[in-house]
């Protein structure tokens, strides 16, 4: 049996947790939380980082920081996870879904300007599979219309936006705010976990307050005020030190984990690209300015029937391959609220995309077995 | 140095986490989450339990389940933690703060009926220090006015409401919904952690959806539906299996932990009650139908100056004693929104209550040292 995902462990998670336990500080914002914050700030130059209990939590912090209100409109792709939209729906936003690009599941940057109205407040970009949305186009559009940009970088750790003739920028470091995930299916994991990145200075002070349940406790512990209290809305977004200690063990091995995943990704791509001419599927292409962080390896099948046959055939061979998002514009919850626009590219990815097993402990022999099975099934 | 709190470990936390890691399932709702749910359901007869990343999260789930909307009124004590109110403020509620009882920090049950208007939707009770609010009075009032009741049972694990002539009921098992905390300062800990209890059948199905980011994923995994999707609002309220594995280790030792805390509580009470006649402070009294879960041991000082002197004197002796909530009706965030009623009993607890160190690993020798220091200071 080859599962779709198996959490990779570096071996330092338990010693770190043991150390956290020994310090006697297990609730949030202790030593390991600080170490994780510093790691991200130093490696990627993020302005301000706050670990959260989930990427969902980080997106909710973003919606609170943007002060989203009833009736505000937020533009985001329909081909995304429910949390991208829920976080803004919880604040009363109306979601305006954008279609995907014809050549990639990312949202079509050229379609966005038509969706902007005088109620639009923000654009949420999702870097599908860690592949960069054209952030130059999105940031220019946002500036032109006075909008704020949130990067849903759930899958985008250690990925860059590298436009020709400009400096590479890490995903999550470009929008006004960004959210990362450390869910067990991600490259770097903490079981459940996430992080808010604040790149715009205007949001730094309030982000700490919202993180700490609407109190100015962070400023209190830095000695900036002599008593703390309820000063704003907020929630308990902090993960425990147990979670942070686990995450820090993973971060210490980030480069090795990434190298391993990229090798697997390339092995898939080399072997399966050679089968494209048969016409059953195509292998992924990266947007022009995107790097590959090997978060996902997917095939785009000719049609839904082909995908169903492929998933079923792999399953019978003990290999778990899975489809991905069902377009949110057609979900039971939002179909009636959606403005009715057709989003054909999104629908195509919903129907035709299949993800193959990809985790750091997957061997190249297993990759070969998977590819050979696909070759046989799609003969 | 005697800290105010030191997280107690049973020694089984790391082996449990190791086991969770070995199963290869680290995100939420795995084996240990299920074990914790079953433990609570069997020991306390709770109808339905859902672990959450925090008690704050459980309170937010309650606010979503109650479908609190802009302008709805929610009655709760002013002497409570910010999360009790934030969870409802995030949904647009106006908070109507009740005063405390003259003889106990719990809210004054007899003051509630006057606060009910035709916009009132819910009463949130807080069992301060694990001491039961008169749930018979509150539930009768709620029934009379068609209101829903949420128990903020953050501090109330293993505590009962035992009205004369009626069966004892566990706190958290009486209101329509209840929220528990496993923050490191609580009797039973998980670093950060919480739990929603659903006692009213009407809320069970939707609670699972809200817990799982507004999707019907739980029903999908039970095989009740063949595809899951976005069907409602929701968030990622699940803790990881690492957190649940930690918590389960604590639950397995709950009786030992409780016995230890109760012995410490009683040692304090015996020694310090004998000093009451000096007039500097009084020792706690329990409401008539409350049991003592030894969550907190506090003194009620004669006045703010006495408390300041006591805390300062203890600190100089290397003993960390701390005050507790500042009334939320006077907080920077809510003072202008509060209706102006004076809440003198709440203010008294804000000014005069001091909590002494209480954790399972505190020795009786240390308790004696603390009491002797108090005796000296308050001579």
XYZ file of C-alpha atoms in Angstrom:
758
model
C 0.000 0.000 0.000
C 1.287 3.440 -0.923
C -0.737 6.102 0.908
C -1.371 9.492 -0.629
C 0.514 11.111 2.248
C 2.601 9.962 5.172
C 3.852 12.594 7.653
C 7.632 12.769 7.561
C 9.500 13.011 10.843
C 12.997 14.368 11.301
C 13.545 12.549 14.593
C 14.001 15.801 16.512
C 10.298 16.412 17.147
C 10.107 14.391 20.377
C 13.383 15.702 21.860
C 12.165 19.237 21.153
C 8.806 18.542 22.781
C 10.625 17.029 25.753
C 12.687 20.198 26.015
C 9.580 22.397 25.805
C 7.960 20.344 28.535
C 11.074 20.699 30.698
C 10.914 24.503 30.490
C 7.527 24.360 32.199
C 5.950 26.649 29.612
C 3.496 24.808 27.379
C 0.960 27.431 26.350
C 1.648 29.687 23.390
C 4.370 32.245 22.625
C 7.270 30.601 24.445
C 10.793 29.712 23.369
C 9.910 27.535 20.364
C 7.313 29.949 19.032
C 9.964 32.656 19.125
C 12.508 30.393 17.431
C 10.059 29.646 14.620
C 9.240 33.329 14.172
C 12.923 34.190 13.988
C 13.615 31.381 11.507
C 11.001 32.656 9.073
C 11.976 36.269 9.500
C 15.639 35.513 8.846
C 15.282 32.971 6.040
C 12.612 34.779 4.050
C 12.826 38.359 5.278
C 9.183 38.365 6.385
C 8.439 41.564 8.305
C 6.503 39.973 11.182
C 5.434 36.371 11.838
C 2.868 34.928 14.214
C 2.373 31.174 14.502
C -1.277 30.147 14.579
C -3.190 26.971 15.410
C -3.980 26.546 11.701
C -3.755 28.266 8.347
C -7.499 28.796 8.710
C -6.724 30.764 11.871
C -4.166 32.873 10.022
C -6.706 33.671 7.289
C -9.246 34.648 9.956
C -6.659 36.967 11.482
C -6.181 38.498 8.042
C -9.924 39.090 7.684
C -10.018 40.748 11.121
C -6.970 42.897 10.358
C -8.501 44.025 7.069
C -11.597 44.950 9.070
C -13.854 43.159 6.591
C -17.513 44.066 7.179
C -20.947 42.968 6.067
C -21.302 43.558 2.341
C -17.604 44.011 1.559
C -16.486 42.086 -1.488
C -13.418 39.888 -1.552
C -12.044 38.402 -4.768
C -10.455 34.959 -4.647
C -10.183 31.846 -6.820
C -13.032 29.335 -6.760
C -10.475 26.538 -6.989
C -9.359 26.612 -3.352
C -9.976 25.155 0.092
C -13.069 26.231 2.036
C -11.013 28.076 4.650
C -9.873 30.679 2.127
C -13.472 31.805 1.792
C -14.896 30.894 5.219
C -12.469 33.250 6.943
C -13.976 36.196 5.052
C -17.575 34.933 5.053
C -17.374 34.840 8.866
C -16.804 38.614 8.786
C -19.774 39.203 6.494
C -17.973 39.396 3.140
C -19.487 38.515 -0.192
C -17.052 36.301 -2.089
C -16.453 37.062 -5.756
C -14.902 33.977 -7.274
C -12.325 34.223 -10.060
C -11.734 31.495 -12.605
C -8.465 29.587 -12.934
C -5.936 30.118 -15.706
C -6.367 27.891 -18.725
C -2.819 26.583 -18.243
C -2.686 26.331 -14.435
C -5.055 25.969 -11.460
C -3.976 29.394 -10.147
C -6.502 32.138 -10.661
C -6.388 34.016 -13.916
C -4.759 37.336 -13.105
C -6.128 38.886 -16.296
C -9.713 38.230 -15.186
C -9.514 40.149 -11.923
C -9.986 43.765 -12.949
C -13.470 43.055 -14.314
C -14.485 41.728 -10.896
C -13.611 44.880 -8.983
C -16.497 47.076 -7.833
C -16.659 49.949 -5.372
C -17.379 47.425 -2.627
C -14.221 45.388 -3.286
C -11.851 45.455 -0.343
C -9.319 42.725 -0.945
C -7.888 40.168 -3.339
C -6.908 36.815 -1.865
C -4.452 34.947 -4.059
C -3.848 31.223 -3.627
C -0.513 29.872 -4.830
C -1.766 26.473 -5.952
C 0.720 23.729 -5.231
C 3.211 26.399 -4.197
C 3.330 27.903 -7.705
C 3.413 31.692 -7.701
C 0.491 33.753 -8.884
C 1.767 36.723 -10.908
C 2.167 38.959 -7.879
C 3.462 41.870 -9.920
C 0.167 42.023 -11.795
C -1.913 41.538 -8.652
C -0.065 44.110 -6.559
C -0.249 46.682 -9.364
C -3.979 46.099 -9.709
C -4.452 46.364 -5.949
C -2.522 49.595 -5.811
C -4.490 51.048 -8.702
C -7.803 50.309 -6.985
C -6.759 50.796 -3.366
C -7.208 47.142 -2.429
C -5.393 44.949 0.042
C -3.805 41.638 -0.912
C -3.701 38.468 1.175
C -1.567 35.564 0.009
C -3.024 32.180 0.891
C 0.394 30.544 0.938
C -0.869 27.362 2.617
C 1.086 25.226 0.136
C 3.777 27.732 -0.719
C 6.581 27.316 1.784
C 10.033 27.852 0.308
C 8.662 28.953 -3.061
C 9.555 32.135 -4.915
C 8.130 34.603 -7.367
C 10.883 35.341 -9.883
C 9.693 37.757 -12.567
C 12.140 38.414 -15.359
C 14.429 41.285 -14.657
C 13.433 41.651 -11.023
C 14.595 40.275 -7.690
C 13.057 36.975 -6.557
C 10.638 37.362 -3.668
C 9.522 34.542 -1.364
C 5.829 33.698 -1.563
C 4.123 34.960 1.550
C 6.388 37.984 1.577
C 4.698 40.038 -1.134
C 1.057 40.671 -0.204
C 0.087 42.916 2.690
C -0.636 39.743 4.678
C -0.058 36.033 4.086
C -1.076 32.723 5.636
C 0.908 29.462 5.748
C -0.164 25.951 6.722
C 1.708 23.270 8.652
C -1.069 20.696 8.415
C 0.228 17.159 8.147
C -0.277 17.123 4.381
C 2.111 20.040 3.831
C 5.877 20.008 3.138
C 6.710 21.142 6.680
C 4.287 19.961 9.330
C 3.106 20.373 12.905
C 0.045 18.125 12.791
C -2.252 21.124 12.724
C -0.636 24.547 12.499
C -0.265 27.734 10.553
C 1.302 31.175 10.486
C 0.266 34.714 9.697
C 2.863 36.879 7.980
C 2.433 40.625 8.251
C 4.362 42.418 5.553
C 2.654 45.785 5.885
C 3.886 47.710 8.904
C 0.427 49.212 9.482
C -0.899 45.851 10.631
C 1.915 44.730 12.937
C 0.773 46.152 16.276
C -2.847 45.128 15.847
C -1.877 41.634 14.664
C -0.335 40.927 18.065
C -3.471 42.111 19.839
C -5.826 40.016 17.712
C -3.486 37.018 18.196
C -3.671 37.410 21.980
C -7.459 37.368 22.295
C -7.890 41.087 21.755
C -5.595 42.016 24.644
C -2.379 44.009 24.699
C -0.614 41.172 26.520
C 2.356 41.073 24.116
C 3.173 44.716 24.791
C 2.759 44.012 28.523
C 5.315 41.188 28.443
C 7.732 43.417 26.563
C 7.368 45.915 29.410
C 5.825 48.602 27.191
C 2.691 48.942 29.360
C 2.156 48.085 33.016
C -1.194 46.301 32.847
C -2.985 44.522 30.067
C -6.651 44.369 29.176
C -9.311 43.950 26.535
C -8.646 46.492 23.803
C -9.999 44.937 20.588
C -11.691 41.902 19.094
C -9.506 38.821 18.829
C -9.256 35.141 19.401
C -6.834 32.576 20.747
C -4.778 32.072 17.616
C -1.613 30.832 19.326
C -0.483 27.228 19.033
C 0.990 25.564 22.127
C 4.718 25.259 22.650
C 4.300 21.518 22.013
C 3.152 22.357 18.489
C 5.874 24.984 18.018
C 8.573 22.581 19.259
C 7.415 19.996 16.720
C 7.428 22.572 13.947
C 10.879 23.854 14.812
C 12.301 20.336 14.438
C 10.909 20.285 10.907
C 12.249 23.725 10.043
C 15.744 22.653 11.036
C 15.532 20.020 8.269
C 13.717 22.124 5.702
C 16.418 21.991 3.064
C 16.763 18.220 3.223
C 12.999 17.728 3.089
C 12.715 20.050 0.107
C 15.576 18.350 -1.767
C 13.932 14.984 -1.221
C 10.516 16.192 -2.436
C 11.974 17.898 -5.483
C 13.794 14.691 -6.458
C 10.502 12.780 -6.216
C 8.673 15.444 -8.199
C 11.281 15.353 -10.951
C 11.266 11.557 -11.093
C 7.488 11.655 -11.615
C 7.726 14.374 -14.197
C 10.421 12.790 -16.287
C 8.705 9.423 -16.400
C 5.152 10.666 -16.912
C 5.870 13.471 -19.385
C 7.039 10.740 -21.731
C 3.530 9.249 -21.614
C 1.672 12.458 -22.503
C 1.616 11.699 -26.220
C -0.858 8.903 -25.522
C -3.423 11.616 -24.863
C -4.858 10.447 -21.530
C -3.298 13.166 -19.418
C -0.867 16.075 -19.393
C 1.808 16.771 -16.807
C 1.949 20.083 -14.931
C 3.427 23.296 -16.274
C 4.624 26.059 -13.982
C 3.605 29.701 -14.485
C 6.449 31.764 -15.953
C 7.761 33.378 -12.767
C 7.133 30.471 -10.395
C 9.668 28.187 -8.753
C 8.787 24.604 -7.860
C 8.560 23.775 -4.144
C 7.370 20.244 -4.926
C 4.276 20.497 -2.803
C 2.076 18.560 -5.201
C 2.514 16.393 -8.263
C -0.628 16.214 -10.338
C -1.808 15.009 -13.719
C -4.535 16.688 -15.709
C -6.625 13.910 -17.192
C -8.423 14.173 -20.513
C -11.800 14.017 -18.800
C -13.596 12.985 -15.628
C -14.049 9.391 -16.805
C -10.336 9.000 -17.427
C -9.574 10.383 -13.980
C -12.076 8.076 -12.314
C -10.574 5.121 -14.152
C -7.042 6.174 -13.166
C -7.871 6.676 -9.483
C -9.756 3.390 -9.395
C -6.986 1.487 -11.177
C -4.318 2.896 -8.864
C -6.448 2.058 -5.841
C -6.723 -1.546 -7.003
C -2.930 -1.586 -7.229
C -2.690 -0.299 -3.642
C -1.821 3.277 -4.590
C -3.852 6.157 -3.215
C -4.243 9.033 -5.665
C -6.826 11.737 -4.968
C -8.604 14.575 -6.705
C -8.588 18.071 -5.226
C -10.931 21.024 -4.743
C -14.490 21.120 -5.938
C -15.072 24.708 -7.124
C -16.522 26.693 -4.235
C -18.860 28.612 -6.546
C -20.797 25.356 -7.015
C -20.724 24.247 -3.354
C -24.017 23.630 -1.517
C -23.219 26.604 0.713
C -22.346 29.146 -1.959
C -24.039 28.128 -5.203
C -27.047 30.376 -4.468
C -24.849 33.251 -3.348
C -22.535 33.085 -6.358
C -23.304 35.611 -9.093
C -23.824 32.921 -11.682
C -20.721 33.453 -13.799
C -19.422 30.244 -15.326
C -15.893 29.317 -14.261
C -15.003 26.674 -16.827
C -11.295 26.397 -16.071
C -11.949 25.903 -12.378
C -14.521 23.240 -13.236
C -11.965 21.497 -15.446
C -9.436 21.265 -12.595
C -12.190 20.048 -10.261
C -13.081 17.279 -12.703
C -9.769 16.343 -14.258
C -6.915 16.947 -11.815
C -5.501 13.998 -9.873
C -2.738 14.201 -7.271
C -0.191 11.413 -6.916
C 1.429 10.339 -3.640
C 4.171 12.778 -2.648
C 5.906 12.721 0.718
C 9.543 12.905 1.758
C 9.728 9.207 2.645
C 8.365 8.013 -0.684
C 11.155 6.046 -2.367
C 12.116 6.416 -6.010
C 11.298 2.712 -6.371
C 7.774 3.476 -5.235
C 7.596 6.380 -7.683
C 8.625 3.977 -10.438
C 5.969 1.485 -9.327
C 3.330 4.222 -9.431
C 4.451 5.414 -12.870
C 4.569 1.861 -14.223
C 1.044 1.265 -12.967
C -0.125 4.470 -14.665
C 1.635 3.431 -17.864
C -0.224 0.146 -17.778
C -3.599 1.711 -16.954
C -3.342 4.447 -19.560
C -1.957 2.224 -22.288
C 11.014 30.525 43.997
C 7.480 29.210 44.004
C 5.800 30.032 40.683
C 2.087 30.701 40.478
C 1.690 27.703 38.184
C 3.861 24.868 36.965
C 2.392 22.458 34.381
C 2.103 18.983 35.873
C 3.137 16.027 33.748
C 2.014 12.462 34.227
C 4.958 11.002 32.325
C 2.709 9.432 29.716
C 2.491 12.499 27.478
C 5.611 11.761 25.433
C 4.915 8.024 24.984
C 1.418 8.915 23.803
C 2.756 11.504 21.363
C 5.278 8.943 20.134
C 2.430 6.510 19.556
C 0.394 9.132 17.700
C 3.386 9.912 15.521
C 3.844 6.191 14.789
C 0.265 5.900 13.508
C 1.155 8.423 10.797
C -1.952 10.501 11.524
C -1.091 13.830 13.113
C -3.844 16.178 12.021
C -7.098 16.328 13.962
C -9.796 13.765 14.728
C -7.647 10.657 14.935
C -7.327 7.931 17.545
C -6.477 10.143 20.540
C -9.148 12.704 19.752
C -11.667 9.860 19.712
C -10.300 8.446 22.976
C -10.667 11.847 24.654
C -14.219 12.253 23.358
C -15.161 8.806 24.648
C -13.552 9.474 28.029
C -15.627 12.593 28.586
C -18.814 11.050 27.287
C -18.441 8.018 29.534
C -17.211 9.715 32.697
C -19.599 12.672 32.668
C -22.399 11.528 30.403
C -21.904 14.473 28.042
C -24.066 14.031 24.960
C -21.445 14.960 22.360
C -17.864 16.194 22.709
C -15.535 17.886 20.226
C -11.970 18.748 21.177
C -10.927 22.219 20.057
C -7.645 24.092 19.770
C -8.684 26.252 22.739
C -11.588 27.049 25.030
C -11.856 30.279 23.063
C -12.448 28.134 19.974
C -15.161 26.166 21.776
C -16.899 29.409 22.787
C -16.712 30.626 19.181
C -18.296 27.364 18.055
C -21.074 27.979 20.583
C -21.675 31.473 19.197
C -21.858 30.071 15.655
C -24.191 27.249 16.702
C -26.488 29.714 18.452
C -26.492 31.705 15.226
C -25.778 34.931 17.070
C -26.303 37.961 14.814
C -25.663 41.689 14.815
C -27.661 43.288 17.597
C -28.461 40.120 19.538
C -27.914 40.481 23.264
C -25.973 37.978 25.321
C -25.895 38.099 29.110
C -22.715 37.077 30.910
C -20.715 38.028 33.999
C -18.326 40.981 33.751
C -15.885 39.083 35.969
C -14.551 36.719 33.325
C -11.845 36.217 30.712
C -12.009 38.208 27.457
C -12.712 35.105 25.394
C -16.117 34.631 26.998
C -17.223 37.905 25.454
C -15.002 38.080 22.347
C -16.554 34.898 20.978
C -19.970 36.569 20.894
C -18.734 40.042 19.947
C -17.153 38.476 16.847
C -20.676 37.461 15.767
C -22.043 40.958 16.314
C -23.581 40.513 19.762
C -24.046 43.255 22.309
C -22.799 42.013 25.668
C -24.956 42.702 28.717
C -22.753 42.254 31.748
C -24.129 40.863 35.009
C -22.639 41.627 38.392
C -21.074 39.011 40.654
C -22.695 37.622 43.778
C -21.822 39.429 46.982
C -20.510 36.175 48.461
C -18.791 34.682 45.392
C -17.235 35.816 42.090
C -19.892 33.873 40.135
C -22.555 36.013 38.549
C -25.566 36.855 40.670
C -28.339 34.592 39.402
C -30.997 36.818 40.988
C -29.866 39.801 38.895
C -30.365 38.153 35.507
C -34.085 38.471 34.854
C -33.903 42.274 34.896
C -31.314 42.137 32.116
C -33.488 40.197 29.674
C -34.984 42.132 26.753
C -36.656 40.982 23.563
C -33.233 40.989 21.890
C -31.695 38.606 24.444
C -30.656 35.345 22.855
C -28.428 33.585 25.377
C -27.026 33.507 28.884
C -23.395 32.523 29.266
C -22.593 31.324 32.766
C -19.009 31.125 34.020
C -18.304 28.677 36.825
C -15.608 30.701 38.526
C -12.847 28.525 39.913
C -14.958 25.483 39.025
C -17.715 26.461 41.494
C -21.196 25.865 40.118
C -23.493 28.710 39.218
C -27.042 27.877 40.329
C -27.916 26.078 37.106
C -31.445 25.247 38.279
C -32.241 28.951 38.500
C -30.509 29.772 35.208
C -32.086 26.941 33.222
C -35.550 27.792 34.580
C -35.078 31.423 33.612
C -33.838 30.454 30.164
C -36.800 28.196 29.619
C -39.220 30.855 30.746
C -37.804 33.374 28.271
C -36.858 31.022 25.451
C -33.118 31.601 25.821
C -30.162 29.324 25.256
C -27.523 28.656 27.897
C -23.790 28.226 27.343
C -21.626 27.093 30.241
C -18.136 28.576 30.177
C -16.681 25.637 32.066
C -13.065 26.618 31.326
C -12.125 26.026 34.966
C -14.820 23.517 35.825
C -13.506 20.086 34.958
C -14.639 17.375 37.372
C -16.957 19.705 39.262
C -20.638 19.145 39.998
C -23.832 21.011 40.613
C -25.575 19.300 43.540
C -28.807 21.031 44.424
C -30.546 19.725 47.529
C -32.983 16.961 46.766
C -31.845 16.491 43.167
C -29.298 14.396 41.323
C -25.804 15.852 40.981
C -24.962 16.965 37.448
C -21.438 17.540 36.103
C -20.664 21.115 35.141
C -20.577 21.383 31.386
C -23.395 18.851 31.145
C -26.312 21.134 32.004
C -26.458 24.055 29.564
C -27.347 23.575 25.916
C -23.642 23.948 25.135
C -20.480 24.134 27.220
C -16.805 24.968 26.738
C -13.805 23.552 28.613
C -10.171 24.656 28.664
C -6.987 22.598 28.761
C -4.667 25.591 28.809
C -1.540 24.972 30.855
C -2.967 26.829 33.855
C -5.927 24.432 34.173
C -6.249 21.225 36.234
C -5.904 19.007 33.161
C -3.721 20.425 30.411
C -2.682 20.135 26.800
C -0.595 23.318 26.521
C -3.337 25.030 24.568
C -6.597 23.158 24.138
C -10.310 23.084 24.749
C -13.524 21.199 24.148
C -17.061 21.960 23.098
C -19.787 19.916 24.772
C -23.126 19.693 22.984
C -25.854 18.653 25.368
C -28.793 19.650 23.185
C -29.403 17.147 20.415
C -30.480 19.907 18.013
C -26.916 21.163 17.764
C -25.044 17.878 17.327
C -25.022 17.502 13.544
C -24.179 21.130 12.854
C -21.451 21.153 15.529
C -19.502 18.585 13.530
C -19.822 20.657 10.376
C -18.678 23.881 12.007
C -15.786 21.974 13.623
C -14.654 20.684 10.216
C -14.409 24.074 8.480
C -18.049 24.149 7.413
C -17.815 20.859 5.530
C -19.701 17.606 6.013
C -16.408 15.697 6.205
C -17.321 13.859 9.435
C -20.428 12.363 7.840
C -18.306 11.480 4.793
C -15.804 9.536 6.891
C -18.624 7.687 8.611
C -19.785 6.650 5.133
C -23.103 8.527 5.431
C -22.518 10.550 2.258
C -20.296 9.821 -0.748
C -18.657 13.217 -1.277
C -18.061 16.118 1.053
C -18.211 19.828 0.420
C -18.766 23.313 1.765
C -22.186 23.367 3.388
C -21.994 26.001 6.145
C -19.747 28.516 7.858
C -17.087 27.032 10.076
C -13.460 27.091 11.033
C -10.618 24.711 11.784
C -11.432 24.052 15.413
C -9.678 20.672 15.672
C -6.503 20.247 17.685
C -3.785 17.977 16.264
C -3.377 14.386 17.398
C -0.190 15.522 19.152
C -2.313 17.761 21.367
C -4.965 15.072 21.870
C -2.329 12.463 22.762
C -0.928 14.821 25.388
C -4.387 15.476 26.783
C -5.288 11.804 26.937
C -2.231 11.113 29.111
C -3.539 13.704 31.559
C -7.067 12.325 31.550
C -5.755 8.889 32.474
C -4.431 10.452 35.698
C -7.332 12.792 36.366
C -8.299 11.284 39.711
C -4.772 11.419 41.076
C -4.306 14.994 39.912
C -7.598 16.030 41.452
C -6.830 14.308 44.788
C -3.503 16.103 44.926
C -5.013 19.519 44.152
C -7.799 19.059 46.679
C -5.273 18.185 49.395
C -3.352 21.381 48.614
C -6.553 23.435 48.578
C -7.610 22.056 51.956
C -4.177 22.635 53.464
C -4.391 26.290 52.406
C -7.913 26.652 53.668
C -7.328 25.151 57.083
C -4.252 27.231 57.744
C -5.525 30.519 56.325
C -9.081 30.389 57.666
C -7.528 30.547 61.115
C -6.047 33.943 60.177
C -9.294 35.527 59.002
C -10.063 37.049 62.385
C -7.188 39.461 61.872
C -9.356 41.199 59.322
C -6.934 41.464 56.373
C -8.643 38.873 54.206
C -11.336 36.247 54.069
C -11.031 32.725 52.673
C -13.341 31.461 49.927
C -16.839 30.154 50.453
C -18.510 27.834 47.963
C -22.037 28.447 46.655
C -24.559 26.082 48.257
C -24.823 23.498 45.482
C -21.207 23.608 44.294
C -18.511 20.980 44.731
C -14.858 21.961 44.945
C -12.615 20.929 42.041
C -9.665 22.791 43.533
C -8.994 24.816 40.445
C -8.122 27.981 42.327
C -7.328 29.004 45.883
C -7.929 32.672 46.470
C -8.120 35.166 49.301
C -10.388 38.158 49.287
C -8.372 41.032 50.755
C -9.906 43.865 52.739
C -9.016 46.358 50.039
C -6.780 46.984 47.040
C -3.924 48.332 49.191
C -3.892 45.184 51.302
C -3.821 43.051 48.190
C -0.988 45.049 46.655
C 0.973 44.739 49.894
C 0.312 40.992 50.055
C 1.327 40.326 46.431
C 4.427 42.483 46.834
C 5.416 40.842 50.131
C 4.976 37.360 48.703
C 6.983 38.313 45.641
C 9.847 39.489 47.838
C 9.713 36.076 49.535
C 9.939 34.367 46.129
C 6.248 33.445 45.939
C 4.198 34.394 42.906
C 0.588 35.271 43.760
C -1.563 37.017 41.174
C -4.814 38.891 40.897
C -7.446 37.862 38.376
C -9.930 39.425 35.944
C -10.421 43.132 35.516
C -14.174 43.626 34.974
C -14.835 43.615 31.238
C -17.452 46.373 31.558
C -14.602 48.745 32.389
C -12.165 47.499 29.746
C -10.779 49.926 27.134
C -12.670 47.983 24.470
C -16.065 47.798 26.115
C -16.380 50.692 28.573
C -18.099 52.879 25.953
C -20.346 50.056 24.795
C -21.421 49.054 28.315
C -24.793 50.420 29.380
C -23.344 52.236 32.367
C -24.736 50.065 35.168
C -22.384 49.870 38.148
C -21.195 46.359 38.972
C -19.778 46.856 42.453
C -19.311 43.201 43.363
C -17.398 42.512 40.180
C -15.236 45.551 40.881
C -14.561 44.251 44.388
C -13.272 40.924 43.055
C -11.170 42.756 40.465
C -9.583 44.865 43.191
C -9.405 42.514 46.135
C -9.040 38.910 44.973
C -5.601 37.286 44.981
C -4.825 33.763 43.794
C -2.156 31.675 45.536
C 0.076 29.128 43.776
C -1.834 25.905 43.122
C -0.496 23.081 40.978
C -0.324 19.340 41.460
C 3.414 19.331 42.156
C 3.228 21.979 44.884
C 4.331 20.285 48.105
C 2.545 20.702 51.421
C 5.833 22.070 52.777
C 5.638 24.802 50.157
C 2.007 25.461 51.083
C 3.103 25.853 54.686
C 5.884 28.227 53.648
C 3.396 30.338 51.685
C 0.915 30.400 54.589
C 3.633 31.269 57.100
C 4.742 34.147 54.858
C 1.153 35.395 54.656
C 0.815 35.108 58.425
C 3.902 37.226 58.834
C 2.863 39.825 56.254
C -0.691 40.168 57.533
C 0.257 40.203 61.223
